[in-house]
CSV table of C-alpha atoms in Angstrom, one decimal:
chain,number,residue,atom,x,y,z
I,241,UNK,CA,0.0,0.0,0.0
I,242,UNK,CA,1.9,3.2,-0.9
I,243,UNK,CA,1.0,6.7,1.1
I,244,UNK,CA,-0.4,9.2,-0.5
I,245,UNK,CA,0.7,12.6,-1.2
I,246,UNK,CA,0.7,15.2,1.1
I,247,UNK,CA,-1.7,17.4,-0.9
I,248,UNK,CA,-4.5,14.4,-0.4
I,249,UNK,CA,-4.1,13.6,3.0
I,250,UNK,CA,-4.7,17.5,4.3
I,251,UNK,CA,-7.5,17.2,1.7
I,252,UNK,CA,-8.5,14.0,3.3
I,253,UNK,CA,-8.3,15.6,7.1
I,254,UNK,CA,-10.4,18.3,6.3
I,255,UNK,CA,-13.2,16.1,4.4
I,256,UNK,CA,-13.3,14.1,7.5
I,257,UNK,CA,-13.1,17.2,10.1
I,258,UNK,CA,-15.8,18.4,8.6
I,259,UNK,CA,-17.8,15.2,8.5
I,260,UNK,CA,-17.0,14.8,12.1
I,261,UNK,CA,-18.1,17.9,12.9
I,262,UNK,CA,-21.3,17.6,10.8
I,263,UNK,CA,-22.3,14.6,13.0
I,264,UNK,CA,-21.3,16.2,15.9
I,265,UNK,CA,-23.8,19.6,15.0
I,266,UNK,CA,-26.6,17.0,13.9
I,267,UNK,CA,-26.4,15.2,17.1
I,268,UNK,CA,-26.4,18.5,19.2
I,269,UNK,CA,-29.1,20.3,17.1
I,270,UNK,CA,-31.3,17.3,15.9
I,271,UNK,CA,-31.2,14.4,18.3
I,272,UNK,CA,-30.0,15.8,21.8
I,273,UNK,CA,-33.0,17.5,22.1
I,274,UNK,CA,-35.5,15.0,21.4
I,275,UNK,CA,-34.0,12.3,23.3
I,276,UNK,CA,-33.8,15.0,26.4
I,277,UNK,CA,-37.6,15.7,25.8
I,278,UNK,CA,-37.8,11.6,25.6
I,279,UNK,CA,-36.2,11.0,28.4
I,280,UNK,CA,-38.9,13.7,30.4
I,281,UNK,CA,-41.4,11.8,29.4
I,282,UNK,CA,-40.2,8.5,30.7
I,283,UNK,CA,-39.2,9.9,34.1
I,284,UNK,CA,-42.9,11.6,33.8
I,285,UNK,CA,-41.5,15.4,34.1
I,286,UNK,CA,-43.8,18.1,33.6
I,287,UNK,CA,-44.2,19.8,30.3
I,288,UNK,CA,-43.3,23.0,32.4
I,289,UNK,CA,-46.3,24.4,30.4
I,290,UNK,CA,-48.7,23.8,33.1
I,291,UNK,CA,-51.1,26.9,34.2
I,292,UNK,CA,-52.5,27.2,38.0
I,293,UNK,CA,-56.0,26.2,38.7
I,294,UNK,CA,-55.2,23.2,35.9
I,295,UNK,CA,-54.9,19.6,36.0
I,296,UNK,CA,-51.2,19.0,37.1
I,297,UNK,CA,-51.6,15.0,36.1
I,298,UNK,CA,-48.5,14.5,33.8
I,299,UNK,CA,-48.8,10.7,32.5
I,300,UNK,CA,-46.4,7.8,32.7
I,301,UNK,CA,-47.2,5.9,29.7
I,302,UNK,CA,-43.7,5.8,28.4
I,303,UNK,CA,-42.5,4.7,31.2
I,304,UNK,CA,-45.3,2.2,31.7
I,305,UNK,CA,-44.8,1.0,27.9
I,306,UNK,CA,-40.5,0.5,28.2
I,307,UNK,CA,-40.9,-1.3,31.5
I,308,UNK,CA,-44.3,-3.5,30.2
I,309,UNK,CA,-41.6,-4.5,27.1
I,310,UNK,CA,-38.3,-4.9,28.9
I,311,UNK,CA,-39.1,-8.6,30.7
I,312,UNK,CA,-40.4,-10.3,27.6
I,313,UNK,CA,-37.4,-9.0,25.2
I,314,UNK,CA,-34.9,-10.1,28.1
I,315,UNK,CA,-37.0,-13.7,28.2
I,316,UNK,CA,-35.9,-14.1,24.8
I,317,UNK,CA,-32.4,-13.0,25.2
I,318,UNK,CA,-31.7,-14.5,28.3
I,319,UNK,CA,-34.0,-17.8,28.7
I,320,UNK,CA,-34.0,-21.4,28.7
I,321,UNK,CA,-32.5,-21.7,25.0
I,322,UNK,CA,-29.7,-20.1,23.5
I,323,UNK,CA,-30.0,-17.2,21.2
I,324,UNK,CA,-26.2,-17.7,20.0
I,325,UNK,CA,-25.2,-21.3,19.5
I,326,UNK,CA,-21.9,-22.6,17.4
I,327,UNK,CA,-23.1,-25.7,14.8
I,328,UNK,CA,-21.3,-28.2,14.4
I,329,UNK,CA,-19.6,-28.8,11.0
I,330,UNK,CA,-19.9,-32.7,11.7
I,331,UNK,CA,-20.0,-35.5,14.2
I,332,UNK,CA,-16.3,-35.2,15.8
I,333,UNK,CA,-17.3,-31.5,16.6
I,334,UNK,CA,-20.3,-31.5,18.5
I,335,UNK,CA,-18.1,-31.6,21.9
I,336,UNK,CA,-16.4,-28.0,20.4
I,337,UNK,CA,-19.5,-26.5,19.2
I,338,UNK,CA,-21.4,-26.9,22.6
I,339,UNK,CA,-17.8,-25.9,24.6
I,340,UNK,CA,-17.5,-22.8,22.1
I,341,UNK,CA,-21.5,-21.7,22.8
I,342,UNK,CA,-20.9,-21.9,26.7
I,343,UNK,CA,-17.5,-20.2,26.3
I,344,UNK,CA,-19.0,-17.0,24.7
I,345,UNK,CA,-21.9,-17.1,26.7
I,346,UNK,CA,-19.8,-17.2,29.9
I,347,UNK,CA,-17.8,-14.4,28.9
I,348,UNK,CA,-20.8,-11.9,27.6
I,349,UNK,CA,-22.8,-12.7,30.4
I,350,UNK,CA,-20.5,-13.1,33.6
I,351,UNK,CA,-17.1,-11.6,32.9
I,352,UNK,CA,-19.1,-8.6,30.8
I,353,UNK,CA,-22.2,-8.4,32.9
I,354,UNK,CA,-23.9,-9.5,29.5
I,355,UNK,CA,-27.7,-9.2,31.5
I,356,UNK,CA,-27.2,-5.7,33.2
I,357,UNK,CA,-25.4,-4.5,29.4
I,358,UNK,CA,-28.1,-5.7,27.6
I,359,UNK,CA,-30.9,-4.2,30.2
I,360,UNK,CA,-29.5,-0.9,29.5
I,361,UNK,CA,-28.9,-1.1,25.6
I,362,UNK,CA,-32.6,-2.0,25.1
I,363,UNK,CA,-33.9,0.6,27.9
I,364,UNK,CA,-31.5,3.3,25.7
I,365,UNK,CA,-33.2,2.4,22.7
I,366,UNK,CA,-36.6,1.9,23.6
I,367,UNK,CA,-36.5,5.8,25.4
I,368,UNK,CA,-33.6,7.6,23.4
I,369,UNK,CA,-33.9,5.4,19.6
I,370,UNK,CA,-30.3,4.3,20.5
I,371,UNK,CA,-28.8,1.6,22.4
I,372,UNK,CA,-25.5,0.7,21.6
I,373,UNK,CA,-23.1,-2.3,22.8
I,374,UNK,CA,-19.0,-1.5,22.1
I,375,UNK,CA,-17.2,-5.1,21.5
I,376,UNK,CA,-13.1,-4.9,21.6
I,377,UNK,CA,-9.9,-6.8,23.0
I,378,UNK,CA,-8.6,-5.6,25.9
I,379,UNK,CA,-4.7,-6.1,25.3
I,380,UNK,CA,-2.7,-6.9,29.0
I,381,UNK,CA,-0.7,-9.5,29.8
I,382,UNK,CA,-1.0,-11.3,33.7
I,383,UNK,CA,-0.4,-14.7,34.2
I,384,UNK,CA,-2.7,-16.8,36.6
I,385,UNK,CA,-1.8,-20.2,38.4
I,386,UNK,CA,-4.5,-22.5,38.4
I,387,UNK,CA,-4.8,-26.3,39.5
I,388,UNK,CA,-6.2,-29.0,37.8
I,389,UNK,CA,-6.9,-32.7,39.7
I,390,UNK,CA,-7.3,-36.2,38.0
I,391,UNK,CA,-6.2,-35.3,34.6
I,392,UNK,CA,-5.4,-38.3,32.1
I,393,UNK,CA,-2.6,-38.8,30.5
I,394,UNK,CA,-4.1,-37.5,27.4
I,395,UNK,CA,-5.6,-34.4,28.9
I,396,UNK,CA,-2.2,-33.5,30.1
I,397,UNK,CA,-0.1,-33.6,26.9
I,398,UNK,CA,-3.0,-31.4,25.6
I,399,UNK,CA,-3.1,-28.7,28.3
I,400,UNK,CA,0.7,-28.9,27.8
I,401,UNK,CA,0.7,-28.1,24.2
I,402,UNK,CA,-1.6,-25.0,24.3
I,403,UNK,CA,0.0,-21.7,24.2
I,404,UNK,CA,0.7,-19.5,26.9
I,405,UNK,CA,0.5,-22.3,29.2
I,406,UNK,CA,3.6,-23.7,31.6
I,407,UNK,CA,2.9,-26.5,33.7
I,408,UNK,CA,5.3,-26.3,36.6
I,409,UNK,CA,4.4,-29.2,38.7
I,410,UNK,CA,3.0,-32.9,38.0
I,411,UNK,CA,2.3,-35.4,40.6
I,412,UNK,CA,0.1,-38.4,40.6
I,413,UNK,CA,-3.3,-38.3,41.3
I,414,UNK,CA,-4.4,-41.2,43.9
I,415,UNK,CA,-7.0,-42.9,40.6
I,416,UNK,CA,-4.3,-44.8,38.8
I,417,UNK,CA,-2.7,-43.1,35.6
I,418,UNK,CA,-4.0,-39.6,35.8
I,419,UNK,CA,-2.4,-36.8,37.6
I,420,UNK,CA,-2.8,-33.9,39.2
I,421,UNK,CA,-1.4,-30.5,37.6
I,422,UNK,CA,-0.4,-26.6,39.0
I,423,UNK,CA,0.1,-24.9,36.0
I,424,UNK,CA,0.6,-21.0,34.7
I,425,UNK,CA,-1.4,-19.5,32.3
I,426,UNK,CA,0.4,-16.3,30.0
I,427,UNK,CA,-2.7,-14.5,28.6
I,428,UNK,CA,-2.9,-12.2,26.3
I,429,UNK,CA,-5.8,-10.5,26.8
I,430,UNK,CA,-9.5,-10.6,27.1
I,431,UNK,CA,-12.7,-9.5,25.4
I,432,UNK,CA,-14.5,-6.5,27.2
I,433,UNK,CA,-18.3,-5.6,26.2
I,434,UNK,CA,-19.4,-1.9,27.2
C-alpha cells in the first residue's frame, strides 16, 4: 500500500473534520433534544407548560410501555434456549460446538455483565432510539496459576501443548494413571463488552 501525497491527505483531514463535525452539529441540534424531551417523558416530568388552577396529572405511559416491554425482550435474550449457539460442521465436533456456545456465553454474560449491558442497551433504545453495545480486546498480559486434579494422561499432553500455558508441577493423582497439575497460564488478553 503506498501513502499518499501530502496534498491528499490535508484534503482528506479536512473532508473528515468536517464530517466529524457535521455529526457532531446533527447530534447537538437534531437528536440531543428529542432524546432529552424523551427522556422527560419517561421519568414523567412536567411539560413546564402547566397553568395554575389546571390539572397537574402528567402521564407515565412511556415509562409504563418500556418497563411493560423490557421482561419479555430479556426472556428471549436470556431464557432457557440459546440465542447464539456454534453448529457443528460434523460429528467429531459436537463436543467443540457446545464448549464454544458456553465459552462466549460465559464471557458476555459473567465476565461482561452481559444481562445488566443488555438491560441498558434496550432501555437506551426503547426511550432515546439508541442503544448501543462496544465489543473490543482488551490487550494486557497477567499470568494466573491454576490447579487441575485427575487429569489423564491424554488431557495433560493437551493442556501442555496449548500456548501460553507452563505446567510447573506434575504429581500423581491417587486414581491410577492420571495426575494432578499446577500450571501458569500467559494471557494475552481478554474480550471487554461496554
Amino acid at each position: 500500500v503506498t501513502a499518499l501525497p501530502l496534498a491528499a491527505q490535508a484534503k482528506l483531514a479536512r473532508v473528515m473534520e468536517g464530517l466529524v463535525g457535521a455529526a457532531c452539529d446533527y447530534s447537538d441540534l437534531e437528536l440531543t433534544p428529542e432524546r432529552t424531551k424523551a427522556s422527560e417523558y419517561y421519568q414523567g416530568k412536567p411539560f413546564k407548560n402547566e397553568q395554575k388552577g389546571r390539572s397537574q396529572f402528567v402521564s407515565t405511559d412511556v415509562r409504563d410501555g418500556v418497563q411493560a416491554f423490557l421482561p419479555p425482550m430479556l426472556r428471549v435474550l436470556f431464557g432457557p434456549e440459546r440465542v447464539v449457539e456454534f453448529r457443528p460442521t460434523n460429528a467429531a465436533t459436537v463436543d467443540q460446538a457446545e464448549q464454544a456456545t458456553d465459552y462466549v456465553q460465559y464471557v458476555f454474560e459473567e465476565e461482561n455483565a452481559g444481562f445488566m449491558r443488555t438491560f441498558s442497551v434496550l432501555k437506551d433504545g426503547l426511550i432515546r432510539r439508541l442503544g448501543a453495545f462496544k465489543w473490543y480486546w482488551d490487550e494486557y498480559s497477567t499470568a494466573k496459576t491454576y490447579k487441575q486434579y485427575g487429569l489423564a494422561q491424554d488431557q495433560l499432553e493437551m493442556l501442555a501443548s496449548e500456548p501460553g500455558v507452563e505446567l510447573t508441577r506434575i504429581t500423581p493423582a491417587k486414581a491410577p494413571q492420571t495426575f494432578d497439575v499446577e500450571l501458569t497460564y500467559q494471557g494475552d488478553g481478554c474480550p471487554r463488552v461496554v
